[in-house]
Amino acid sequence: MNKKNGKKGKSKKTRIVKLLAVVLAFVFLTIFECLKQYEIEIYENTEISVNETADNYQFIKELKNVKILTEKTEIDTSTVGEQYVYLTVKPTIGKKYDFGYRITVVDREIPKITFNGDLETTEGTEIDLLKGVSATDNSNEEIAVSVEGDYDFTKPGEYSLKYVAIDSSNNKAEEAFKLTVKAKSAPQVTQTEGTSSQTKPETTTQKEKEPSNTTSETVTFTTSKGYQGVTQNGVTYIDGYLVANKTYSLPSTYGTGLTAETKSAFNTMSAAAKKDGLNIYISSGFRSYSTQNRIYNNYVNNYGRTSADTFSARPGHSEHQSGLAVDVNIISDAFIGTPEAIWLNNNCYKYGFILRYPQGKSNETGYKYEPWHFRYVGVDLATKLYNGGDWITMEDYFGITSQYQ
């Protein structure tokens, strides 16, 4: 009887030990499996503003059963765009490995335009509307400022204009200002007994004068391809089309703004592009002789005359002074290959515009490839120069040169 009870007791203890072993094994396996399940959760929004301080831990929301081995380091946010951030991590169970996630550096801040306020001049006296005007941006890029609005230095009145600056992220800043063109006052006459005298108006100093190639002489010629050309009052037309390049210049007094035809055609083209989901806008339209003189000399000071001549026109030789040319969107090589650049290359001729300086044609035009510069010539000539997508230059078509004399 006692032996049986002893065996029973021993058997019960064995069962309990086995049960405990099973429970412990289950608990261990459960813990093991839990530890094997690790996770790195990143915040849903991984955008950060350009030049904002950020580090490689900043976008990690939660770590589960894993730790970071990489030291905390700053992320380079100086350039807009996407980039990957990599970290070395070690799960609680398992080997270490490299973990990467993507962030996007964005620029949503508009440039800041600095200017001197409203401007004033006298009828017939042209002034540089961009003198003392500049733009800065949080991206630290160089941003050009342009003037939007119609004005005429030869007509007295008050013109409502605005300065416009657009950065490479298409953030657009606008600042309104007024240009007042005053009518010339009649010369004062002082009468004395028996005599009369007229006070002389102030004369412009030699330094302030701009050279002018205006002449009443008419010169006709025939191009190498048989087209008739005429130069009258300093302006050259070939087959009826105005030409401004390194060979043919414009008088310093020529031009007051974009022509009505150019503006209308551009607005029609821009509206068509908008229907295709694209945004095409004028970054630089009409530029006066004095404005071009300032721009060109700045480039010469920074890059030297030889280099500047490959991408900037000397004063009097710029198509912008004709009122028939526009620079669109981003005036830099960053515009190459963008959807807007591709659309314009393939469609601008339908609205009377040509890609004035095509790729690989610098030996003809005298300028580097500029996918942002377009010249209005009308649909007929634009279609011919489009040439099914293989652009022909005005120089090649008419048989003329583009070389400084």
mmCIF file of C-alpha atoms in Angstrom:
data_model
loop_
_atom_site.group_PDB
_atom_site.id
_atom_site.type_symbol
_atom_site.label_atom_id
_atom_site.label_comp_id
_atom_site.label_asym_id
_atom_site.label_seq_id
_atom_site.Cartn_x
_atom_site.Cartn_y
_atom_site.Cartn_z
ATOM 1 C CA MET A 1 0.000 0.000 0.000
ATOM 2 C CA ASN A 2 2.801 2.413 0.865
ATOM 3 C CA LYS A 3 4.744 1.478 -2.290
ATOM 4 C CA LYS A 4 1.765 2.286 -4.483
ATOM 5 C CA ASN A 5 1.270 5.662 -2.809
ATOM 6 C CA GLY A 6 4.983 6.410 -3.343
ATOM 7 C CA LYS A 7 4.783 5.607 -7.023
ATOM 8 C CA LYS A 8 1.647 7.705 -7.357
ATOM 9 C CA GLY A 9 3.332 10.671 -5.718
ATOM 10 C CA LYS A 10 6.407 10.370 -7.911
ATOM 11 C CA SER A 11 4.293 10.107 -11.054
ATOM 12 C CA LYS A 12 2.373 13.248 -10.083
ATOM 13 C CA LYS A 13 5.586 15.208 -9.517
ATOM 14 C CA THR A 14 6.896 14.056 -12.890
ATOM 15 C CA ARG A 15 3.753 15.279 -14.600
ATOM 16 C CA ILE A 16 4.023 18.663 -12.875
ATOM 17 C CA VAL A 17 7.664 19.018 -13.881
ATOM 18 C CA LYS A 18 6.814 18.155 -17.472
ATOM 19 C CA LEU A 19 3.932 20.613 -17.475
ATOM 20 C CA LEU A 20 6.158 23.339 -16.083
ATOM 21 C CA ALA A 21 8.763 22.571 -18.731
ATOM 22 C CA VAL A 22 6.152 22.847 -21.453
ATOM 23 C CA VAL A 23 4.874 26.142 -20.040
ATOM 24 C CA LEU A 24 8.396 27.522 -19.741
ATOM 25 C CA ALA A 25 9.217 26.410 -23.243
ATOM 26 C CA PHE A 26 6.062 28.061 -24.534
ATOM 27 C CA VAL A 27 6.838 31.274 -22.684
ATOM 28 C CA PHE A 28 10.422 31.245 -23.963
ATOM 29 C CA LEU A 29 9.363 30.608 -27.539
ATOM 30 C CA THR A 30 6.732 33.336 -27.284
ATOM 31 C CA ILE A 31 9.284 35.822 -25.979
ATOM 32 C CA PHE A 32 11.754 34.717 -28.635
ATOM 33 C CA GLU A 33 9.211 35.175 -31.384
ATOM 34 C CA CYS A 34 8.233 38.577 -29.994
ATOM 35 C CA LEU A 35 11.845 39.694 -29.936
ATOM 36 C CA LYS A 36 12.253 38.544 -33.521
ATOM 37 C CA GLN A 37 9.444 40.912 -34.541
ATOM 38 C CA TYR A 38 11.191 44.286 -34.797
ATOM 39 C CA GLU A 39 9.978 47.444 -36.472
ATOM 40 C CA ILE A 40 11.249 50.901 -37.463
ATOM 41 C CA GLU A 41 8.407 53.369 -38.021
ATOM 42 C CA ILE A 42 9.063 56.607 -39.936
ATOM 43 C CA TYR A 43 6.845 59.687 -39.736
ATOM 44 C CA GLU A 44 4.412 59.964 -42.634
ATOM 45 C CA ASN A 45 5.629 63.452 -43.581
ATOM 46 C CA THR A 46 9.358 63.441 -44.345
ATOM 47 C CA GLU A 47 9.498 66.861 -45.982
ATOM 48 C CA ILE A 48 11.816 69.565 -44.700
ATOM 49 C CA SER A 49 12.460 73.116 -45.842
ATOM 50 C CA VAL A 50 15.653 73.956 -47.677
ATOM 51 C CA ASN A 51 18.519 74.987 -45.369
ATOM 52 C CA GLU A 52 16.544 73.929 -42.288
ATOM 53 C CA THR A 53 18.522 72.039 -39.644
ATOM 54 C CA ALA A 54 17.770 68.305 -39.574
ATOM 55 C CA ASP A 55 19.436 65.099 -38.368
ATOM 56 C CA ASN A 56 19.197 61.433 -39.296
ATOM 57 C CA TYR A 57 17.101 60.631 -36.175
ATOM 58 C CA GLN A 58 14.549 63.361 -36.842
ATOM 59 C CA PHE A 59 12.063 61.366 -38.904
ATOM 60 C CA ILE A 60 12.061 58.167 -36.806
ATOM 61 C CA LYS A 61 8.749 57.861 -35.003
ATOM 62 C CA GLU A 62 9.183 54.574 -33.138
ATOM 63 C CA LEU A 63 11.642 51.692 -32.689
ATOM 64 C CA LYS A 64 10.501 48.213 -31.637
ATOM 65 C CA ASN A 65 13.047 45.563 -30.616
ATOM 66 C CA VAL A 66 15.808 47.361 -32.495
ATOM 67 C CA LYS A 67 18.406 49.977 -31.676
ATOM 68 C CA ILE A 68 20.368 52.472 -33.793
ATOM 69 C CA LEU A 69 24.134 52.057 -33.916
ATOM 70 C CA THR A 70 24.842 55.137 -36.081
ATOM 71 C CA GLU A 71 25.732 58.365 -34.337
ATOM 72 C CA LYS A 72 23.351 61.283 -34.785
ATOM 73 C CA THR A 73 24.486 63.409 -37.759
ATOM 74 C CA GLU A 74 23.096 66.411 -39.638
ATOM 75 C CA ILE A 75 21.347 65.965 -42.995
ATOM 76 C CA ASP A 76 22.408 68.159 -45.892
ATOM 77 C CA THR A 77 19.360 70.314 -46.715
ATOM 78 C CA SER A 78 21.133 72.852 -48.904
ATOM 79 C CA THR A 79 19.710 71.421 -52.140
ATOM 80 C CA VAL A 80 16.053 70.998 -53.062
ATOM 81 C CA GLY A 81 15.074 67.439 -53.999
ATOM 82 C CA GLU A 82 14.853 63.883 -52.726
ATOM 83 C CA GLN A 83 17.627 62.096 -50.878
ATOM 84 C CA TYR A 84 18.097 58.917 -48.850
ATOM 85 C CA VAL A 85 19.230 58.768 -45.232
ATOM 86 C CA TYR A 86 20.980 55.591 -44.053
ATOM 87 C CA LEU A 87 21.367 54.227 -40.531
ATOM 88 C CA THR A 88 23.027 51.095 -39.153
ATOM 89 C CA VAL A 89 20.592 49.271 -36.870
ATOM 90 C CA LYS A 90 20.753 46.136 -34.692
ATOM 91 C CA PRO A 91 17.634 44.082 -33.885
ATOM 92 C CA THR A 92 17.477 42.502 -30.440
ATOM 93 C CA ILE A 93 17.699 39.147 -32.170
ATOM 94 C CA GLY A 94 19.527 39.119 -35.483
ATOM 95 C CA LYS A 95 22.437 40.753 -37.257
ATOM 96 C CA LYS A 96 22.960 44.472 -37.766
ATOM 97 C CA TYR A 97 22.122 45.954 -41.159
ATOM 98 C CA ASP A 98 21.767 49.289 -42.981
ATOM 99 C CA PHE A 99 18.335 50.880 -42.925
ATOM 100 C CA GLY A 100 17.433 53.698 -45.333
ATOM 101 C CA TYR A 101 14.530 56.076 -45.695
ATOM 102 C CA ARG A 102 13.733 58.886 -48.110
ATOM 103 C CA ILE A 103 13.267 62.562 -47.273
ATOM 104 C CA THR A 104 12.309 65.475 -49.514
ATOM 105 C CA VAL A 105 13.893 68.897 -49.210
ATOM 106 C CA VAL A 106 11.379 71.492 -50.404
ATOM 107 C CA ASP A 107 11.299 75.241 -50.898
ATOM 108 C CA ARG A 108 7.928 76.910 -50.419
ATOM 109 C CA GLU A 109 9.216 80.314 -49.386
ATOM 110 C CA ILE A 110 8.870 83.140 -51.892
ATOM 111 C CA PRO A 111 11.899 85.312 -52.655
ATOM 112 C CA LYS A 112 12.248 88.699 -50.997
ATOM 113 C CA ILE A 113 12.505 91.682 -53.341
ATOM 114 C CA THR A 114 14.347 94.795 -52.213
ATOM 115 C CA PHE A 115 13.761 98.036 -54.123
ATOM 116 C CA ASN A 116 13.804 101.793 -53.617
ATOM 117 C CA GLY A 117 10.109 102.548 -54.016
ATOM 118 C CA ASP A 118 8.269 104.466 -56.730
ATOM 119 C CA LEU A 119 10.238 105.934 -59.629
ATOM 120 C CA GLU A 120 10.002 109.190 -61.551
ATOM 121 C CA THR A 121 11.435 110.532 -64.786
ATOM 122 C CA THR A 122 10.780 113.125 -67.440
ATOM 123 C CA GLU A 123 9.173 112.520 -70.823
ATOM 124 C CA GLY A 124 11.789 111.154 -73.228
ATOM 125 C CA THR A 125 14.323 110.306 -70.509
ATOM 126 C CA GLU A 126 14.753 106.568 -70.059
ATOM 127 C CA ILE A 127 15.806 105.258 -66.655
ATOM 128 C CA ASP A 128 16.869 101.828 -65.454
ATOM 129 C CA LEU A 129 13.872 100.409 -63.587
ATOM 130 C CA LEU A 130 16.017 97.639 -62.100
ATOM 131 C CA LYS A 131 18.759 99.851 -60.688
ATOM 132 C CA GLY A 132 19.194 99.059 -57.003
ATOM 133 C CA VAL A 133 16.667 96.197 -57.201
ATOM 134 C CA SER A 134 17.620 92.748 -55.929
ATOM 135 C CA ALA A 135 16.071 89.510 -54.726
ATOM 136 C CA THR A 136 17.155 87.063 -52.029
ATOM 137 C CA ASP A 137 15.832 83.633 -51.201
ATOM 138 C CA ASN A 138 16.211 81.019 -48.470
ATOM 139 C CA SER A 139 17.715 78.710 -51.106
ATOM 140 C CA ASN A 140 20.671 81.108 -51.471
ATOM 141 C CA GLU A 141 20.406 80.917 -55.263
ATOM 142 C CA GLU A 142 20.893 83.887 -57.576
ATOM 143 C CA ILE A 143 17.484 85.170 -58.631
ATOM 144 C CA ALA A 144 16.785 87.607 -61.445
ATOM 145 C CA VAL A 145 14.177 90.329 -61.045
ATOM 146 C CA SER A 146 12.018 91.421 -63.971
ATOM 147 C CA VAL A 147 9.461 94.174 -64.500
ATOM 148 C CA GLU A 148 5.885 93.359 -65.472
ATOM 149 C CA GLY A 149 3.482 95.885 -66.905
ATOM 150 C CA ASP A 150 3.299 98.338 -69.782
ATOM 151 C CA TYR A 151 5.024 101.701 -69.725
ATOM 152 C CA ASP A 152 6.319 104.251 -72.203
ATOM 153 C CA PHE A 153 9.095 106.722 -71.424
ATOM 154 C CA THR A 154 7.915 108.909 -74.302
ATOM 155 C CA LYS A 155 4.380 109.367 -72.956
ATOM 156 C CA PRO A 156 3.644 111.292 -69.746
ATOM 157 C CA GLY A 157 1.528 109.446 -67.210
ATOM 158 C CA GLU A 158 1.517 107.215 -64.150
ATOM 159 C CA TYR A 159 2.210 103.529 -64.798
ATOM 160 C CA SER A 160 1.369 100.781 -62.300
ATOM 161 C CA LEU A 161 4.082 98.149 -62.558
ATOM 162 C CA LYS A 162 5.478 95.355 -60.456
ATOM 163 C CA TYR A 163 8.788 93.683 -59.805
ATOM 164 C CA VAL A 164 8.690 89.898 -60.156
ATOM 165 C CA ALA A 165 11.184 87.337 -58.862
ATOM 166 C CA ILE A 166 10.812 83.563 -59.283
ATOM 167 C CA ASP A 167 13.086 80.969 -57.707
ATOM 168 C CA SER A 168 13.915 77.536 -59.122
ATOM 169 C CA SER A 169 11.007 76.009 -57.166
ATOM 170 C CA ASN A 170 8.598 78.370 -58.960
ATOM 171 C CA ASN A 171 7.893 80.403 -55.829
ATOM 172 C CA LYS A 172 6.897 83.793 -57.167
ATOM 173 C CA ALA A 173 7.275 87.138 -55.398
ATOM 174 C CA GLU A 174 5.665 90.344 -56.612
ATOM 175 C CA GLU A 175 6.135 93.928 -55.430
ATOM 176 C CA ALA A 176 4.053 96.746 -56.901
ATOM 177 C CA PHE A 177 5.521 100.157 -57.696
ATOM 178 C CA LYS A 178 4.622 103.201 -59.759
ATOM 179 C CA LEU A 179 6.546 104.833 -62.562
ATOM 180 C CA THR A 180 5.662 108.473 -63.128
ATOM 181 C CA VAL A 181 6.669 110.008 -66.454
ATOM 182 C CA LYS A 182 6.349 113.790 -66.210
ATOM 183 C CA ALA A 183 5.713 116.007 -69.200
ATOM 184 C CA LYS A 184 8.560 118.285 -70.228
ATOM 185 C CA SER A 185 8.018 121.792 -68.981
ATOM 186 C CA ALA A 186 8.176 124.666 -71.470
ATOM 187 C CA PRO A 187 11.462 126.585 -71.405
ATOM 188 C CA GLN A 188 11.317 129.681 -69.225
ATOM 189 C CA VAL A 189 11.676 133.016 -71.044
ATOM 190 C CA THR A 190 12.937 136.095 -69.227
ATOM 191 C CA GLN A 191 12.058 139.433 -70.803
ATOM 192 C CA THR A 192 14.157 142.553 -70.162
ATOM 193 C CA GLU A 193 13.735 145.947 -71.687
ATOM 194 C CA GLY A 194 14.798 145.910 -75.296
ATOM 195 C CA THR A 195 16.108 142.371 -75.132
ATOM 196 C CA SER A 196 14.865 138.828 -74.706
ATOM 197 C CA SER A 197 16.632 135.737 -73.519
ATOM 198 C CA GLN A 198 15.688 132.097 -73.056
ATOM 199 C CA THR A 199 17.052 130.021 -70.228
ATOM 200 C CA LYS A 200 18.754 126.925 -71.528
ATOM 201 C CA PRO A 201 17.541 123.567 -70.243
ATOM 202 C CA GLU A 202 20.050 121.467 -68.350
ATOM 203 C CA THR A 203 22.231 119.400 -70.625
ATOM 204 C CA THR A 204 23.022 115.744 -70.002
ATOM 205 C CA THR A 205 26.604 115.061 -69.087
ATOM 206 C CA GLN A 206 28.683 112.995 -71.478
ATOM 207 C CA LYS A 207 28.810 110.151 -68.949
ATOM 208 C CA GLU A 208 25.020 109.870 -68.823
ATOM 209 C CA LYS A 209 24.527 109.742 -72.598
ATOM 210 C CA GLU A 210 23.951 106.419 -74.332
ATOM 211 C CA PRO A 211 25.422 105.856 -77.799
ATOM 212 C CA SER A 212 22.883 105.699 -80.585
ATOM 213 C CA ASN A 213 23.218 104.202 -84.044
ATOM 214 C CA THR A 214 20.006 105.843 -85.215
ATOM 215 C CA THR A 215 20.368 107.123 -88.762
ATOM 216 C CA SER A 216 17.916 108.222 -91.407
ATOM 217 C CA GLU A 217 20.037 106.585 -94.107
ATOM 218 C CA THR A 218 18.444 103.612 -95.844
ATOM 219 C CA VAL A 219 20.682 100.726 -96.858
ATOM 220 C CA THR A 220 19.427 97.775 -98.906
ATOM 221 C CA PHE A 221 21.226 94.494 -99.454
ATOM 222 C CA THR A 222 20.719 90.887 -100.544
ATOM 223 C CA THR A 223 21.626 87.972 -98.258
ATOM 224 C CA SER A 224 23.643 84.932 -99.339
ATOM 225 C CA LYS A 225 20.367 83.063 -99.834
ATOM 226 C CA GLY A 226 18.740 85.761 -101.936
ATOM 227 C CA TYR A 227 16.548 87.460 -99.321
ATOM 228 C CA GLN A 228 16.158 91.224 -99.489
ATOM 229 C CA GLY A 229 17.333 93.195 -96.470
ATOM 230 C CA VAL A 230 16.916 96.828 -95.534
ATOM 231 C CA THR A 231 18.383 98.872 -92.698
ATOM 232 C CA GLN A 232 16.534 102.096 -91.964
ATOM 233 C CA ASN A 233 16.803 104.328 -88.901
ATOM 234 C CA GLY A 234 19.239 101.812 -87.498
ATOM 235 C CA VAL A 235 16.791 98.873 -87.619
ATOM 236 C CA THR A 236 17.336 95.919 -89.972
ATOM 237 C CA TYR A 237 14.577 93.876 -91.601
ATOM 238 C CA ILE A 238 15.133 90.821 -93.777
ATOM 239 C CA ASP A 239 12.181 89.681 -95.877
ATOM 240 C CA GLY A 240 10.084 91.911 -93.601
ATOM 241 C CA TYR A 241 11.288 90.341 -90.316
ATOM 242 C CA LEU A 242 13.208 92.395 -87.766
ATOM 243 C CA VAL A 243 16.640 90.936 -87.030
ATOM 244 C CA ALA A 244 18.712 91.599 -83.909
ATOM 245 C CA ASN A 245 21.859 89.555 -83.391
ATOM 246 C CA LYS A 246 25.604 90.068 -83.128
ATOM 247 C CA THR A 247 25.801 91.414 -86.698
ATOM 248 C CA TYR A 248 22.648 93.543 -86.720
ATOM 249 C CA SER A 249 21.965 95.942 -83.849
ATOM 250 C CA LEU A 250 19.149 98.207 -82.678
ATOM 251 C CA PRO A 251 19.357 101.924 -81.832
ATOM 252 C CA SER A 252 19.726 102.661 -78.124
ATOM 253 C CA THR A 253 16.358 104.463 -78.194
ATOM 254 C CA TYR A 254 14.479 101.578 -79.824
ATOM 255 C CA GLY A 255 11.675 99.759 -77.994
ATOM 256 C CA THR A 256 9.297 100.501 -75.126
ATOM 257 C CA GLY A 257 7.935 97.071 -74.219
ATOM 258 C CA LEU A 258 6.660 93.786 -75.614
ATOM 259 C CA THR A 259 4.637 94.250 -78.766
ATOM 260 C CA ALA A 260 0.887 93.678 -78.510
ATOM 261 C CA GLU A 261 1.139 90.763 -80.959
ATOM 262 C CA THR A 262 3.867 89.096 -78.892
ATOM 263 C CA LYS A 263 1.920 89.421 -75.640
ATOM 264 C CA SER A 264 -1.301 88.148 -77.190
ATOM 265 C CA ALA A 265 0.407 85.153 -78.811
ATOM 266 C CA PHE A 266 2.214 84.288 -75.576
ATOM 267 C CA ASN A 267 -1.000 84.431 -73.535
ATOM 268 C CA THR A 268 -2.663 82.069 -76.022
ATOM 269 C CA MET A 269 0.299 79.680 -75.857
ATOM 270 C CA SER A 270 0.433 79.801 -72.055
ATOM 271 C CA ALA A 271 -3.300 79.011 -71.852
ATOM 272 C CA ALA A 272 -2.837 76.008 -74.156
ATOM 273 C CA ALA A 273 0.013 74.703 -71.998
ATOM 274 C CA LYS A 274 -2.133 75.128 -68.893
ATOM 275 C CA LYS A 275 -4.731 72.773 -70.389
ATOM 276 C CA ASP A 276 -1.945 70.183 -70.527
ATOM 277 C CA GLY A 277 -1.202 70.751 -66.841
ATOM 278 C CA LEU A 278 1.862 72.963 -67.398
ATOM 279 C CA ASN A 279 2.719 76.413 -66.101
ATOM 280 C CA ILE A 280 4.566 78.669 -68.572
ATOM 281 C CA TYR A 281 5.231 82.261 -67.617
ATOM 282 C CA ILE A 282 7.474 85.138 -68.683
ATOM 283 C CA SER A 283 10.513 85.616 -66.470
ATOM 284 C CA SER A 284 12.089 88.319 -68.640
ATOM 285 C CA GLY A 285 10.387 90.170 -71.495
ATOM 286 C CA PHE A 286 11.357 93.567 -72.847
ATOM 287 C CA ARG A 287 14.756 94.892 -71.787
ATOM 288 C CA SER A 288 15.897 98.402 -72.655
ATOM 289 C CA TYR A 289 19.338 99.292 -73.960
ATOM 290 C CA SER A 290 20.421 100.592 -70.540
ATOM 291 C CA THR A 291 19.143 97.490 -68.746
ATOM 292 C CA GLN A 292 20.979 95.205 -71.167
ATOM 293 C CA ASN A 293 24.090 97.343 -70.751
ATOM 294 C CA ARG A 294 23.998 96.785 -66.990
ATOM 295 C CA ILE A 295 23.320 93.048 -67.285
ATOM 296 C CA TYR A 296 26.036 92.484 -69.887
ATOM 297 C CA ASN A 297 28.689 94.440 -67.994
ATOM 298 C CA ASN A 298 27.907 92.508 -64.802
ATOM 299 C CA TYR A 299 28.549 89.265 -66.685
ATOM 300 C CA VAL A 300 31.767 90.643 -68.160
ATOM 301 C CA ASN A 301 32.969 91.633 -64.680
ATOM 302 C CA ASN A 302 32.171 88.159 -63.326
ATOM 303 C CA TYR A 303 33.126 85.890 -66.240
ATOM 304 C CA GLY A 304 35.156 87.946 -68.708
ATOM 305 C CA ARG A 305 34.059 89.279 -72.100
ATOM 306 C CA THR A 306 34.816 86.113 -74.094
ATOM 307 C CA SER A 307 32.638 83.941 -71.865
ATOM 308 C CA ALA A 308 29.900 86.565 -71.457
ATOM 309 C CA ASP A 309 29.545 86.862 -75.240
ATOM 310 C CA THR A 310 28.456 83.213 -75.437
ATOM 311 C CA PHE A 311 25.309 83.733 -73.381
ATOM 312 C CA SER A 312 24.617 87.466 -73.069
ATOM 313 C CA ALA A 313 24.095 90.048 -75.804
ATOM 314 C CA ARG A 314 25.970 93.311 -75.870
ATOM 315 C CA PRO A 315 23.727 96.375 -75.458
ATOM 316 C CA GLY A 316 21.934 97.164 -78.707
ATOM 317 C CA HIS A 317 22.243 93.572 -79.926
ATOM 318 C CA SER A 318 19.685 91.926 -77.617
ATOM 319 C CA GLU A 319 16.449 90.520 -79.035
ATOM 320 C CA HIS A 320 14.759 91.525 -75.791
ATOM 321 C CA GLN A 321 15.071 95.184 -76.842
ATOM 322 C CA SER A 322 12.989 94.418 -79.950
ATOM 323 C CA GLY A 323 9.917 93.633 -77.837
ATOM 324 C CA LEU A 324 9.571 90.337 -79.709
ATOM 325 C CA ALA A 325 11.453 87.978 -77.347
ATOM 326 C CA VAL A 326 10.743 86.390 -73.979
ATOM 327 C CA ASP A 327 12.628 84.254 -71.493
ATOM 328 C CA VAL A 328 10.327 81.812 -69.725
ATOM 329 C CA ASN A 329 10.287 80.051 -66.374
ATOM 330 C CA ILE A 330 13.798 79.174 -65.152
ATOM 331 C CA ILE A 331 16.525 81.116 -66.940
ATOM 332 C CA SER A 332 19.217 78.500 -66.414
ATOM 333 C CA ASP A 333 20.266 75.041 -67.593
ATOM 334 C CA ALA A 334 17.986 73.630 -64.891
ATOM 335 C CA PHE A 335 15.137 74.253 -67.375
ATOM 336 C CA ILE A 336 16.581 71.714 -69.827
ATOM 337 C CA GLY A 337 14.466 68.558 -70.041
ATOM 338 C CA THR A 338 11.589 69.867 -67.910
ATOM 339 C CA PRO A 339 8.035 69.085 -69.109
ATOM 340 C CA GLU A 340 7.562 72.777 -69.927
ATOM 341 C CA ALA A 341 10.767 72.930 -71.980
ATOM 342 C CA ILE A 342 9.807 69.806 -73.931
ATOM 343 C CA TRP A 343 6.267 71.097 -74.560
ATOM 344 C CA LEU A 344 7.542 74.458 -75.795
ATOM 345 C CA ASN A 345 10.117 72.849 -78.074
ATOM 346 C CA ASN A 346 7.377 70.804 -79.722
ATOM 347 C CA ASN A 347 4.492 73.303 -79.735
ATOM 348 C CA CYS A 348 5.683 76.928 -79.646
ATOM 349 C CA TYR A 349 5.668 77.265 -83.443
ATOM 350 C CA LYS A 350 1.889 76.754 -83.462
ATOM 351 C CA TYR A 351 1.597 80.128 -81.742
ATOM 352 C CA GLY A 352 4.187 81.970 -83.828
ATOM 353 C CA PHE A 353 7.220 81.495 -81.570
ATOM 354 C CA ILE A 354 10.585 79.938 -82.404
ATOM 355 C CA LEU A 355 13.264 78.396 -80.213
ATOM 356 C CA ARG A 356 15.748 81.136 -81.037
ATOM 357 C CA TYR A 357 18.970 79.446 -79.877
ATOM 358 C CA PRO A 358 18.626 75.688 -80.560
ATOM 359 C CA GLN A 359 21.025 73.059 -79.309
ATOM 360 C CA GLY A 360 24.123 72.555 -81.444
ATOM 361 C CA LYS A 361 23.615 75.767 -83.439
ATOM 362 C CA SER A 362 25.827 78.180 -81.493
ATOM 363 C CA ASN A 363 28.160 78.527 -84.486
ATOM 364 C CA GLU A 364 25.199 80.058 -86.371
ATOM 365 C CA THR A 365 23.459 82.087 -83.654
ATOM 366 C CA GLY A 366 26.559 83.070 -81.663
ATOM 367 C CA TYR A 367 24.956 81.901 -78.411
ATOM 368 C CA LYS A 368 24.768 78.717 -76.353
ATOM 369 C CA TYR A 369 21.658 76.539 -76.235
ATOM 370 C CA GLU A 370 18.864 78.413 -74.447
ATOM 371 C CA PRO A 371 15.660 76.351 -74.116
ATOM 372 C CA TRP A 372 14.025 79.270 -72.277
ATOM 373 C CA HIS A 373 14.449 81.968 -74.979
ATOM 374 C CA PHE A 374 11.672 82.335 -77.557
ATOM 375 C CA ARG A 375 11.201 84.864 -80.359
ATOM 376 C CA TYR A 376 7.894 85.804 -81.957
ATOM 377 C CA VAL A 377 7.940 85.700 -85.787
ATOM 378 C CA GLY A 378 4.388 84.622 -86.644
ATOM 379 C CA VAL A 379 3.023 81.167 -87.409
ATOM 380 C CA ASP A 380 4.147 81.043 -91.060
ATOM 381 C CA LEU A 381 7.885 81.534 -90.490
ATOM 382 C CA ALA A 382 7.805 79.696 -87.152
ATOM 383 C CA THR A 383 6.425 76.582 -88.863
ATOM 384 C CA LYS A 384 9.211 76.704 -91.461
ATOM 385 C CA LEU A 385 11.927 77.115 -88.837
ATOM 386 C CA TYR A 386 10.423 74.350 -86.662
ATOM 387 C CA ASN A 387 11.220 72.052 -89.587
ATOM 388 C CA GLY A 388 9.394 69.064 -88.137
ATOM 389 C CA GLY A 389 11.304 69.327 -84.868
ATOM 390 C CA ASP A 390 14.789 69.861 -86.313
ATOM 391 C CA TRP A 391 15.005 73.604 -85.665
ATOM 392 C CA ILE A 392 16.512 75.902 -88.307
ATOM 393 C CA THR A 393 18.010 79.184 -87.085
ATOM 394 C CA MET A 394 17.100 82.580 -88.538
ATOM 395 C CA GLU A 395 20.758 82.943 -89.512
ATOM 396 C CA ASP A 396 20.756 79.722 -91.535
ATOM 397 C CA TYR A 397 17.313 80.320 -93.043
ATOM 398 C CA PHE A 398 18.020 83.862 -94.278
ATOM 399 C CA GLY A 399 21.697 83.310 -94.994
ATOM 400 C CA ILE A 400 23.096 85.895 -92.578
ATOM 401 C CA THR A 401 25.841 85.987 -89.952
ATOM 402 C CA SER A 402 25.829 86.684 -86.233
ATOM 403 C CA GLN A 403 29.281 88.064 -85.479
ATOM 404 C CA TYR A 404 30.383 91.231 -83.741
ATOM 405 C CA GLN A 405 32.172 93.529 -86.146
#
